[in-house]
mmCIF file of C-alpha atoms in Angstrom:
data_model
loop_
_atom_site.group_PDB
_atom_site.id
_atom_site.type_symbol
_atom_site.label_atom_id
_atom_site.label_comp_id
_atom_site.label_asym_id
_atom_site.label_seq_id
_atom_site.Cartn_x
_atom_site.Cartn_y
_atom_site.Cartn_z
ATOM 1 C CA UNK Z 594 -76.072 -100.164 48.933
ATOM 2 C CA UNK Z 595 -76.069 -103.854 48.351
ATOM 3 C CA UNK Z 596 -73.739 -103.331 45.425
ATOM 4 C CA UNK Z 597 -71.247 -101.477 47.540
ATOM 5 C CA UNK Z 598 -71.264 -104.184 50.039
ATOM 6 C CA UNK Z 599 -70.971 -106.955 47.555
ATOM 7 C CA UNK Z 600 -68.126 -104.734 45.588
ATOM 8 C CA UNK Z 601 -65.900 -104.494 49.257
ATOM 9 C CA UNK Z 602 -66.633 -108.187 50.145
ATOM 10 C CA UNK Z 603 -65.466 -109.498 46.748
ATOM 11 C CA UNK Z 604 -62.122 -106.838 47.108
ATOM 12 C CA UNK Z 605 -61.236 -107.830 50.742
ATOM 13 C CA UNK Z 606 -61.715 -111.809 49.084
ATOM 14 C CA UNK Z 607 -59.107 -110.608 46.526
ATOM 15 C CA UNK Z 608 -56.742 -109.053 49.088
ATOM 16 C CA UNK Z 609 -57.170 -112.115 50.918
ATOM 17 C CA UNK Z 610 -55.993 -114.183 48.107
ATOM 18 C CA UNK Z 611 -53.147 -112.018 47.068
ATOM 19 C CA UNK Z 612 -51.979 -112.303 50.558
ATOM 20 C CA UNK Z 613 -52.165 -115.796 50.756
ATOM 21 C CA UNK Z 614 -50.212 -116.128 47.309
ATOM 22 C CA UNK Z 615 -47.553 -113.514 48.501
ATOM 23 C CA UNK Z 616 -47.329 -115.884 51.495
ATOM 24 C CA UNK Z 617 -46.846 -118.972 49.130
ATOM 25 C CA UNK Z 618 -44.286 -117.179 47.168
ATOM 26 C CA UNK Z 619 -42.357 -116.029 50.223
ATOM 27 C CA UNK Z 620 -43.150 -119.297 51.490
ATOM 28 C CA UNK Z 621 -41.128 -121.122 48.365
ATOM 29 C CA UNK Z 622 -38.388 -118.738 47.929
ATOM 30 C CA UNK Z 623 -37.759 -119.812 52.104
ATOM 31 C CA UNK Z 624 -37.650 -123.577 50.634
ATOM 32 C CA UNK Z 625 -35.121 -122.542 48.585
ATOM 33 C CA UNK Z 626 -32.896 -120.294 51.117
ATOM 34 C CA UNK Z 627 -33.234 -123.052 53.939
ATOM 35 C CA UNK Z 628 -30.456 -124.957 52.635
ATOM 36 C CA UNK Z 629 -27.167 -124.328 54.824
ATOM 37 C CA UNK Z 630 -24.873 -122.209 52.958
ATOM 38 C CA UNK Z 631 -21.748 -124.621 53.052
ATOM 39 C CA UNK Z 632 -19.704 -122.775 50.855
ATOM 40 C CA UNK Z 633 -19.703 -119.185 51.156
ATOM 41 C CA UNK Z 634 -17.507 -116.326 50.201
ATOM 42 C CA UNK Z 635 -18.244 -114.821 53.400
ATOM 43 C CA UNK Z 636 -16.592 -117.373 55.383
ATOM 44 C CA UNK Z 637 -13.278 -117.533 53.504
ATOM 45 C CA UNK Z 638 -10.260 -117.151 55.503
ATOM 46 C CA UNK Z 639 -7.879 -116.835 53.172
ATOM 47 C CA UNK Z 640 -8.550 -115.256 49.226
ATOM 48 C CA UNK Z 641 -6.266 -116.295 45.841
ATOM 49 C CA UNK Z 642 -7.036 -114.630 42.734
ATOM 50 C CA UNK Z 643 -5.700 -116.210 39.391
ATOM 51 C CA UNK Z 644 -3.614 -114.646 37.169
ATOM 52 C CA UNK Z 645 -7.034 -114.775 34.678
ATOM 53 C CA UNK Z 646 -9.538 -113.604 37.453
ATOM 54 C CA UNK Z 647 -9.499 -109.972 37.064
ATOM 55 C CA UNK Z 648 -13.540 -110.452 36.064
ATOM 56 C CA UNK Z 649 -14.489 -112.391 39.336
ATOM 57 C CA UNK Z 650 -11.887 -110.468 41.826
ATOM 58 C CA UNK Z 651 -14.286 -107.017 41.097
ATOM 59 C CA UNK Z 652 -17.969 -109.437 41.311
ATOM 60 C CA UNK Z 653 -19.716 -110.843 43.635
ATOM 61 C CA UNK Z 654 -19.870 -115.051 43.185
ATOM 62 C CA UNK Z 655 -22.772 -116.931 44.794
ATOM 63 C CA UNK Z 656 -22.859 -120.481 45.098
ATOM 64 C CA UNK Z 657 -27.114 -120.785 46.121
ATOM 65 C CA UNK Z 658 -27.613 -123.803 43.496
ATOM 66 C CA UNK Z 659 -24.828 -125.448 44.777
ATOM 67 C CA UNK Z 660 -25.426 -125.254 48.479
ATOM 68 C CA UNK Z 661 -29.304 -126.244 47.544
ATOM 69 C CA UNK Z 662 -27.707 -128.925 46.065
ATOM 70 C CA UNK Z 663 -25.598 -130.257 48.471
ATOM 71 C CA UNK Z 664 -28.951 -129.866 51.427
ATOM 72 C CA UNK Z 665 -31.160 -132.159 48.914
ATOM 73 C CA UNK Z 666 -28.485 -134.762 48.337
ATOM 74 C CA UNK Z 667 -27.683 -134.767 52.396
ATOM 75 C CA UNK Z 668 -23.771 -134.543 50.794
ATOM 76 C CA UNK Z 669 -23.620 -131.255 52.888
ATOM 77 C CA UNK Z 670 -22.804 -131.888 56.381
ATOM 78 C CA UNK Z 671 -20.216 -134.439 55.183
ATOM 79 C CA UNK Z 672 -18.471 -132.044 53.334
ATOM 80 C CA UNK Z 673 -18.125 -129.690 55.826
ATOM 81 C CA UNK Z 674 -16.453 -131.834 58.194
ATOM 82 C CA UNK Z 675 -12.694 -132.939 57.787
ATOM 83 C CA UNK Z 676 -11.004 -131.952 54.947
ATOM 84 C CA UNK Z 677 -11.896 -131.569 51.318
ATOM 85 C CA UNK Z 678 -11.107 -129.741 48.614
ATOM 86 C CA UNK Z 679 -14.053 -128.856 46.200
ATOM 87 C CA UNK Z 680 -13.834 -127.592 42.653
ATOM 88 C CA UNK Z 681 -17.476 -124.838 43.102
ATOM 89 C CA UNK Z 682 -19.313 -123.931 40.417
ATOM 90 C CA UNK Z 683 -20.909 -120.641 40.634
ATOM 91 C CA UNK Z 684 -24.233 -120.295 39.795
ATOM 92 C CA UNK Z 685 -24.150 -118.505 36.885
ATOM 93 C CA UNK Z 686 -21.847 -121.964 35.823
ATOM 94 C CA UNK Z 687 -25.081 -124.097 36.841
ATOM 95 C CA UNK Z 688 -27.441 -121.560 34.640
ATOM 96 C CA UNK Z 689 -25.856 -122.113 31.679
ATOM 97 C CA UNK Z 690 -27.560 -125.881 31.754
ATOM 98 C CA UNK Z 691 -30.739 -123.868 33.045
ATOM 99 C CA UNK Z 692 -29.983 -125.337 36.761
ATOM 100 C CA UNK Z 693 -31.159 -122.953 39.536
ATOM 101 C CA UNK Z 694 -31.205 -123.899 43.379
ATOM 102 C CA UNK Z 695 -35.192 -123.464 42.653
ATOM 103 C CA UNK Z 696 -35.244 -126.750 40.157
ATOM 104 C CA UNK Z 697 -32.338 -128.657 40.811
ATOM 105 C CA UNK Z 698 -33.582 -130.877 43.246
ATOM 106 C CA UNK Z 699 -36.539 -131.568 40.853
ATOM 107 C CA UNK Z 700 -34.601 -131.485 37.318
ATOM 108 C CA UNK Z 701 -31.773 -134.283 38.527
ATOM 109 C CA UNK Z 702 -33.024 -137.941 40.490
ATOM 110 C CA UNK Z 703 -30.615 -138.145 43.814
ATOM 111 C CA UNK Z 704 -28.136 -140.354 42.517
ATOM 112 C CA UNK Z 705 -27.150 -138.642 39.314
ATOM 113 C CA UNK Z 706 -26.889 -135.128 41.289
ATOM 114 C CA UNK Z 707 -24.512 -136.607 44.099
ATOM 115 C CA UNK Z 708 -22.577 -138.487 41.252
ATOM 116 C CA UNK Z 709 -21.871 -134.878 39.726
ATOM 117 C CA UNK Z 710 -21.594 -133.059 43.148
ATOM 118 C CA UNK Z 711 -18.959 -135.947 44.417
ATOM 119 C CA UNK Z 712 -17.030 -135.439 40.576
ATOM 120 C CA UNK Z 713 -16.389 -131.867 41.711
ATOM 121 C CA UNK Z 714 -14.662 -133.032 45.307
ATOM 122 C CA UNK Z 715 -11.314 -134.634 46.503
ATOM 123 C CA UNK Z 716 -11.465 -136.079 49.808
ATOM 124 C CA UNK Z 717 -7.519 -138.201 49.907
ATOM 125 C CA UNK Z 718 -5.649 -134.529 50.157
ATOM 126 C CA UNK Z 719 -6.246 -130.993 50.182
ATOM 127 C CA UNK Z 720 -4.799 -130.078 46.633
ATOM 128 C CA UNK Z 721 -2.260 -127.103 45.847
ATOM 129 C CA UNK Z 722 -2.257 -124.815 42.855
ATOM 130 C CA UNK Z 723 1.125 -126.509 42.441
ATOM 131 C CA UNK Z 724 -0.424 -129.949 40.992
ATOM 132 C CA UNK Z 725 -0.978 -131.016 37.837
ATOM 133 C CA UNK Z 726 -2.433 -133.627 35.923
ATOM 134 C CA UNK Z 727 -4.288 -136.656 37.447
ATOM 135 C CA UNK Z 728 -7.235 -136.338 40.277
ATOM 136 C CA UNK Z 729 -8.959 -138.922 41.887
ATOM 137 C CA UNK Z 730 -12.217 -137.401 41.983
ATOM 138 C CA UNK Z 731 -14.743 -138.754 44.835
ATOM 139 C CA UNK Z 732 -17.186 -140.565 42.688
ATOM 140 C CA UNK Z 733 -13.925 -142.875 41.605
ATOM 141 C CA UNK Z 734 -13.683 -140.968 38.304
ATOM 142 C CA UNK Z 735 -10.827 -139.271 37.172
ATOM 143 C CA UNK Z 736 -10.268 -135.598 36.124
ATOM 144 C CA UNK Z 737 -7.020 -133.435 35.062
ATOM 145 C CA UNK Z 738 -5.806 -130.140 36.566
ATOM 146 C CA UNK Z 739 -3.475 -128.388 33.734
ATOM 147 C CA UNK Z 740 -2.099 -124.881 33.590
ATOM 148 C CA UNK Z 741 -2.162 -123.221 30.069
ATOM 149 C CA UNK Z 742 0.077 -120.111 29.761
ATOM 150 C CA UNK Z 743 -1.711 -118.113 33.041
ATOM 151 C CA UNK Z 744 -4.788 -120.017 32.600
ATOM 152 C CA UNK Z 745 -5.291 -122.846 35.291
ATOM 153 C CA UNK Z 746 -8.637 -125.444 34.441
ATOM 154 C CA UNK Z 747 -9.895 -128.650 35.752
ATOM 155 C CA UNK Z 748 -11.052 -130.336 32.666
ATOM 156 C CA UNK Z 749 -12.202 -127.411 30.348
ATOM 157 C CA UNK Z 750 -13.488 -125.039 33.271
ATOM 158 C CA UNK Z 751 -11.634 -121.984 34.404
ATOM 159 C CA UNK Z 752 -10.335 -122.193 37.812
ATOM 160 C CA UNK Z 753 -10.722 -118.830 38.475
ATOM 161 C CA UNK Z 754 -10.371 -118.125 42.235
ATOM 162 C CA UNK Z 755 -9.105 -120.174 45.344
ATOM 163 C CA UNK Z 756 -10.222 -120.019 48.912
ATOM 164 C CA UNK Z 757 -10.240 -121.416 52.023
ATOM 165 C CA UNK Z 758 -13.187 -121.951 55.125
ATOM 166 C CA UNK Z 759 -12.111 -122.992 58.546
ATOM 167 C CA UNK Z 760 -14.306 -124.343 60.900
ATOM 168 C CA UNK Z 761 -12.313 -125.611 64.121
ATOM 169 C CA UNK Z 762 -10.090 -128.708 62.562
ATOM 170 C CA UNK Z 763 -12.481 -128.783 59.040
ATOM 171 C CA UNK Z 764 -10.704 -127.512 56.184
ATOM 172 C CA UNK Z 765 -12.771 -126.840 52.727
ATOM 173 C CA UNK Z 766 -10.424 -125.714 50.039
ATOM 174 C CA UNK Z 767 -12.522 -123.955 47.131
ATOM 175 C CA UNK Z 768 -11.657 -123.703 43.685
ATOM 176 C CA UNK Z 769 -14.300 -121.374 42.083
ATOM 177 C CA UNK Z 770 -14.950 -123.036 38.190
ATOM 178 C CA UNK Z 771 -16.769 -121.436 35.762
ATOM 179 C CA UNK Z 772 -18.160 -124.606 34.119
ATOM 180 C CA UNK Z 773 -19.921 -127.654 36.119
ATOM 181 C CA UNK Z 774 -17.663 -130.631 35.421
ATOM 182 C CA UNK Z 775 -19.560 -133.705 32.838
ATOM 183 C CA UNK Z 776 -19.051 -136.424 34.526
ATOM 184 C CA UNK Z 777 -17.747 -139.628 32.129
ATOM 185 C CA UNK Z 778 -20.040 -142.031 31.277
ATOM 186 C CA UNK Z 779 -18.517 -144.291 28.955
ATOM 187 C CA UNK Z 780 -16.010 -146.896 30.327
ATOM 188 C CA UNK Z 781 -12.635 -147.205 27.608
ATOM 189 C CA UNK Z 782 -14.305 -150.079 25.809
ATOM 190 C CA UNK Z 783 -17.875 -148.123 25.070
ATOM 191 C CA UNK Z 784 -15.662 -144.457 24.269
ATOM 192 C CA UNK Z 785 -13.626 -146.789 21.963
ATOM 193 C CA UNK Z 786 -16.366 -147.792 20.222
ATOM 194 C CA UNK Z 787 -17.784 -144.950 19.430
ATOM 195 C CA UNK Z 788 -15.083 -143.272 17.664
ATOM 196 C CA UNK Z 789 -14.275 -144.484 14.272
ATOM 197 C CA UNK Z 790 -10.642 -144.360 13.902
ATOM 198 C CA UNK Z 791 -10.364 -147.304 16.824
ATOM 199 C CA UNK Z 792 -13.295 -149.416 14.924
ATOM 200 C CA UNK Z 793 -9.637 -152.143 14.058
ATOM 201 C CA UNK Z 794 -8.548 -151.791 18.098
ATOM 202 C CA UNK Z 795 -12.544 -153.031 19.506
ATOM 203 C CA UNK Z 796 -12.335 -155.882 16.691
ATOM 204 C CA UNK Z 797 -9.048 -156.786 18.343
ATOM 205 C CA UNK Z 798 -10.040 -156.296 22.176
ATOM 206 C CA UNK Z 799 -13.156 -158.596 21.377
ATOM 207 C CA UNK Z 800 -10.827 -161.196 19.457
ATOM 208 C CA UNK Z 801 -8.585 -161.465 22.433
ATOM 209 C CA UNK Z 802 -8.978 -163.007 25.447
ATOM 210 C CA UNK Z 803 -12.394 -161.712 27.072
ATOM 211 C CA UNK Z 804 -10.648 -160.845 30.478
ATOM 212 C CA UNK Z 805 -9.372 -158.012 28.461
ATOM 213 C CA UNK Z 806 -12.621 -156.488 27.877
ATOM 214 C CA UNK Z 807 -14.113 -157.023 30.955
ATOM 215 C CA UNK Z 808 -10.968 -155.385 32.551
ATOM 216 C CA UNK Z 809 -11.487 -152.365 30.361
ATOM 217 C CA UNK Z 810 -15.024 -152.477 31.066
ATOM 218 C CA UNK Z 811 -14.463 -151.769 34.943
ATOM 219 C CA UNK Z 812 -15.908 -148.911 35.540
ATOM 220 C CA UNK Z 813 -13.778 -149.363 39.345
ATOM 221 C CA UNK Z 814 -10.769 -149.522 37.552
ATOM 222 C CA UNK Z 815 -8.878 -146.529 36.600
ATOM 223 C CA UNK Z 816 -6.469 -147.370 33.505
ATOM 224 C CA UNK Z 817 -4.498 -145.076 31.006
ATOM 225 C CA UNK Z 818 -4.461 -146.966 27.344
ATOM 226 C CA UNK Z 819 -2.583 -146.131 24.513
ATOM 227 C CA UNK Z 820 -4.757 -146.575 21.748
ATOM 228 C CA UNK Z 821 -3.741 -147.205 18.280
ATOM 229 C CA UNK Z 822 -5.852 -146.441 14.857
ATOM 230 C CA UNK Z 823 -7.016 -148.026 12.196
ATOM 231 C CA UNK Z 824 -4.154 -146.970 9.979
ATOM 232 C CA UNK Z 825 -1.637 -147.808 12.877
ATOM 233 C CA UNK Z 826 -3.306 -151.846 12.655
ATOM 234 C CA UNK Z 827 -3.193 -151.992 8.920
ATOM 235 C CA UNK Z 828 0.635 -150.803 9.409
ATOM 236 C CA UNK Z 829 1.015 -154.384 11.502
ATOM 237 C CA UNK Z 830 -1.119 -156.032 9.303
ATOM 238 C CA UNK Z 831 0.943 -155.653 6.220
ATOM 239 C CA UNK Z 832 4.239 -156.065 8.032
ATOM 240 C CA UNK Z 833 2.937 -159.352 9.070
ATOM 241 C CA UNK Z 834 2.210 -159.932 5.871
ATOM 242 C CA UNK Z 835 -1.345 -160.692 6.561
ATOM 243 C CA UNK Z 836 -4.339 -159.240 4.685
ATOM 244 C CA UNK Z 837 -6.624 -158.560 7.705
ATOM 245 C CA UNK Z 838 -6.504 -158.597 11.427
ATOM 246 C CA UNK Z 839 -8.335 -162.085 11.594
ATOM 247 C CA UNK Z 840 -5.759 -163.637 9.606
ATOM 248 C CA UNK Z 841 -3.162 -161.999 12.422
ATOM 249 C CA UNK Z 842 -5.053 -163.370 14.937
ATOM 250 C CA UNK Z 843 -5.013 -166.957 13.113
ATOM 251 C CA UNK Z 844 -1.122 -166.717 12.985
ATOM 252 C CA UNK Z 845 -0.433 -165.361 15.858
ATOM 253 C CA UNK Z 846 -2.850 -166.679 17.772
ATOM 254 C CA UNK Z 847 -5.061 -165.659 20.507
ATOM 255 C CA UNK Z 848 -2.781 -165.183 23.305
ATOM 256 C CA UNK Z 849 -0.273 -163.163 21.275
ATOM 257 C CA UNK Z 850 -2.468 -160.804 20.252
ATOM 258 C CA UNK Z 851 -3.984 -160.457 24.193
ATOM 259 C CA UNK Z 852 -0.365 -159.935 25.051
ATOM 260 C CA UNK Z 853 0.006 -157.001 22.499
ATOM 261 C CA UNK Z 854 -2.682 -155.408 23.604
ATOM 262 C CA UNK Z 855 -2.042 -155.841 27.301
ATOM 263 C CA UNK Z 856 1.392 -153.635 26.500
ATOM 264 C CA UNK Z 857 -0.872 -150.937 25.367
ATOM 265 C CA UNK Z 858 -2.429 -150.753 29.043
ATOM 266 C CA UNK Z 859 -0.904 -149.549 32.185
ATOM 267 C CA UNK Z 860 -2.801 -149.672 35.542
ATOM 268 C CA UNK Z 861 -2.177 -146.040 36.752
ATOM 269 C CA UNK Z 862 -4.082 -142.664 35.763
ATOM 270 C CA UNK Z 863 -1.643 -140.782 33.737
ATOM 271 C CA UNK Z 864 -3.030 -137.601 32.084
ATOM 272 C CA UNK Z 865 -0.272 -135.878 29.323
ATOM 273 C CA UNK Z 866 0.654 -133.705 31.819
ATOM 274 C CA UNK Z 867 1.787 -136.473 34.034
ATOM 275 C CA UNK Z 868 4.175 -137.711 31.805
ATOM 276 C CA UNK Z 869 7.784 -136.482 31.297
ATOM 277 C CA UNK Z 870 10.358 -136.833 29.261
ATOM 278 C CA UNK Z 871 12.395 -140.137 29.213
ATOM 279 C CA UNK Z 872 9.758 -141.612 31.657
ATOM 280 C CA UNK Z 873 9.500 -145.262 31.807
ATOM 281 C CA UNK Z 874 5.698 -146.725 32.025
ATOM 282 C CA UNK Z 875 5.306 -150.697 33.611
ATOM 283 C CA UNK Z 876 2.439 -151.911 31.610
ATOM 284 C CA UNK Z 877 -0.495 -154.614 32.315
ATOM 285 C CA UNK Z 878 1.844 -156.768 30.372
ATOM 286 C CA UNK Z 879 5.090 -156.762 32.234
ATOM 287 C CA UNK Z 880 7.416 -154.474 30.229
ATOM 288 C CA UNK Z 881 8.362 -150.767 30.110
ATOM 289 C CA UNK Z 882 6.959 -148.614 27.484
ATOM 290 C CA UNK Z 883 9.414 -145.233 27.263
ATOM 291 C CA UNK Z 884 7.503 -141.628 26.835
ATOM 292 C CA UNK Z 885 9.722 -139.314 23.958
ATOM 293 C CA UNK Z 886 7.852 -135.739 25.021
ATOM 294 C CA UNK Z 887 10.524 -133.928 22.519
ATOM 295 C CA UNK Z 888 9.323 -135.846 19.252
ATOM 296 C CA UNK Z 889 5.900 -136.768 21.326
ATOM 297 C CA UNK Z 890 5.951 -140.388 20.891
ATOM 298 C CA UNK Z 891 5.831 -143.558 23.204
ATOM 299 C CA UNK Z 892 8.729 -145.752 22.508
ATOM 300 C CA UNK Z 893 8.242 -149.892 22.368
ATOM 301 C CA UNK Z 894 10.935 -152.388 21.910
ATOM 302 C CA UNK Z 895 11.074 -151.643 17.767
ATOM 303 C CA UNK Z 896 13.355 -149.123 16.713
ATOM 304 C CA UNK Z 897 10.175 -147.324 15.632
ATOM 305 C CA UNK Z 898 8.513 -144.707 17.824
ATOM 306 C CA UNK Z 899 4.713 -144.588 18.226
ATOM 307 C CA UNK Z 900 3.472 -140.932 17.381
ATOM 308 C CA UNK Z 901 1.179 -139.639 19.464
ATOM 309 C CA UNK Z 902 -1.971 -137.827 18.149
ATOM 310 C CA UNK Z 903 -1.819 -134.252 19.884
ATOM 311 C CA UNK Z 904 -5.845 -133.750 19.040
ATOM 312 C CA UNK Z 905 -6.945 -137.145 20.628
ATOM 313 C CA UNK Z 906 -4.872 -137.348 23.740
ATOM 314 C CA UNK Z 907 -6.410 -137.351 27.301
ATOM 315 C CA UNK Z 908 -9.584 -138.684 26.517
ATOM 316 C CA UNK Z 909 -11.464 -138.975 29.643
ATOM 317 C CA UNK Z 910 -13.947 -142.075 30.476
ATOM 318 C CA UNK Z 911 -15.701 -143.731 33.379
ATOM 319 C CA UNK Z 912 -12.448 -146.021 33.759
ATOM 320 C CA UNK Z 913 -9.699 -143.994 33.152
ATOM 321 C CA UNK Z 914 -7.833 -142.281 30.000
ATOM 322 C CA UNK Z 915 -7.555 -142.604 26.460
ATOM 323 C CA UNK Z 916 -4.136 -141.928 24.999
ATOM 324 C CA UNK Z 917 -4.238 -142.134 20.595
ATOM 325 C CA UNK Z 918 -1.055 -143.007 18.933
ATOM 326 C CA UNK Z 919 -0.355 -144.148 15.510
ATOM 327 C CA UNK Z 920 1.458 -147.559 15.486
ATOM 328 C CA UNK Z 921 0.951 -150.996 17.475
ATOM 329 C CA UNK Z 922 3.117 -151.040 19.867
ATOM 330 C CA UNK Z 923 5.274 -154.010 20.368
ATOM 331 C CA UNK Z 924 6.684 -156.127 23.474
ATOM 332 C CA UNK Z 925 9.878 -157.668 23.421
ATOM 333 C CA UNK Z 926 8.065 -160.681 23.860
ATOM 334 C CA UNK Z 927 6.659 -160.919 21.019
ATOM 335 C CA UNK Z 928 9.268 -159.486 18.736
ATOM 336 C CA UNK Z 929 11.317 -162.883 20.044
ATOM 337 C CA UNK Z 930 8.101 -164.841 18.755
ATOM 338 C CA UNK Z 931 7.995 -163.481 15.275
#
């Protein structure tokens, strides 16, 4: 008899303890679900399917890790008010880097989520399918919207879907991506100098007058440079007759060379797509540089066009855009000086 008694009390104490776990679970996965559903198919007004959707427009896309997301950083209530356009990640975009909305909160500190949450908004406008090229994105960095063939992308994610929520005078324009954006890191100085082929164009930014560095080192600055290689400086070199870029800088001088490389800057984000044909570009150092899109090159003030290289073009970083071309280009300035 005793052993029946002990054999019910120790299953009711297991019931007990199953409940109170099935309470903790449920009492978890309602953590989780708590956060405000901000974005939500559900509440879309108005539906566009791309031309390249045809897998999403017959699925069902969920945005849980994103709303959790936006509740843990507090970035949600903001974003639901006025108007904003926000490119979403779906979940299964945030799973493929093993993100959930049950370990996000835990897996990123608060400042690095909201730095990628704010990368994937754009507060100035509410932007069309019709743009292309640059975006101001709301952490200050810069991203590019471009249309290949029927495909449209931000960056290298799929823009797959478009809607729109309405509540009273807010506006939130979706674009549903099937990547989450990287956020740049690297301001054009630290991305220059960690690519090999630009090794000759550091040596000369750190030979120049240091204002040039620092001003490429802004991460609140957004610039587009066009960068030249190693090959392209060795070109120079020899015209010059020089045998290495320190003996340039010893003839030229120090100034010279800061105003060579100041032509190579222009204080604007400028993505390829943003340039066109015959369009003339005010650089940081006064004069026009003049885009060629039908031999893509950038002409200077030489009768020699600078090629640009199709593989190493739009190079995003924390400060703006990397453009590579093969030759020096050349003020008018300095031409006179030679």
């Amino acid at each position: 008899m005793s052993y029946s008694i002990n054999k019910i009390l120790a299953l009711f104490i297991l019931a007990v303890l199953l409940q109170n776990c099935a309470e903790n679970e449920l009492l978890n996965t309602a953590t989780v679900a708590k956060a405000p559903q901000i974005i939500q198919m559900e509440k879309a007004t108005e539906v566009e399917y791309l031309e390249d959707a045809e897998v999403e427009s017959r699925t069902h896309v969920s945005f849980n890790t994103l709303n959790q997301a936006l509740e843990c950083t507090g970035l949600g209530a903001a974003l639901a008010s006025g108007q904003n356009t926000v490119y979403a990640p779906t979940d299964a975009a945030f799973a493929k880097l093993g993100l959930t909305a049950g370990n996000i909160c835990e897996a990123l500190d608060t400042e690095t989520l909201s730095n990628i949450l704010l990368y994937h908004v754009t507060t100035s406008n509410l932007v069309s399918l019709s743009k292309r090229g640059c975006l101001e994105m709301a952490n200050g960095d810069v991203a590019q919207l471009v249309r290949r063939s029927h495909r449209l992308e931000i960056n290298e994610s799929r823009i797959s879907l478009l809607f729109n929520q309405r509540n009273g005078s807010a506006l939130l324009r979706l674009y549903v991506i099937d990547n989450v954006l990287e956020v740049p890191t690297d301001n054009i100085v630290e991305t220059a100098a960690s690519v090999s082929i630009f090794e000759s164009l550091v040596a000369a930014v750190l030979a120049a007058d240091p204002s040039i560095a620092a001003a490429l080192s802004d991460n609140d600055a957004v610039f587009t440079v066009f960068a030249p290689t190693n090959d392209a400086f060795s070109d120079l070199i020899v015209a010059l007759g020089a045998n290495s870029l320190e003996e340039v800088v010893a003839t030229v001088g120090v100034d010279a060379l800061s105003t060579i490389l100041l032509y190579h800057v222009v204080d604007a984000c400028a993505f390829s797509n943003n340039l066109s044909d015959g369009l003339a570009i005010t650089t940081l150092q006064g004069e026009e540089l003049v885009v060629d899109l039908d031999n893509l090159s950038i002409l200077d003030k030489t009768d020699a066009p600078a090629g640009l290289v199709v593989d190493l073009i739009d190079i995003r970083t924390a400060n703006g855009i990397v453009h590579t071309i093969d030759k020096v280009l050349l003020p008018q300035e300095i031409i006179d000086a030679l």
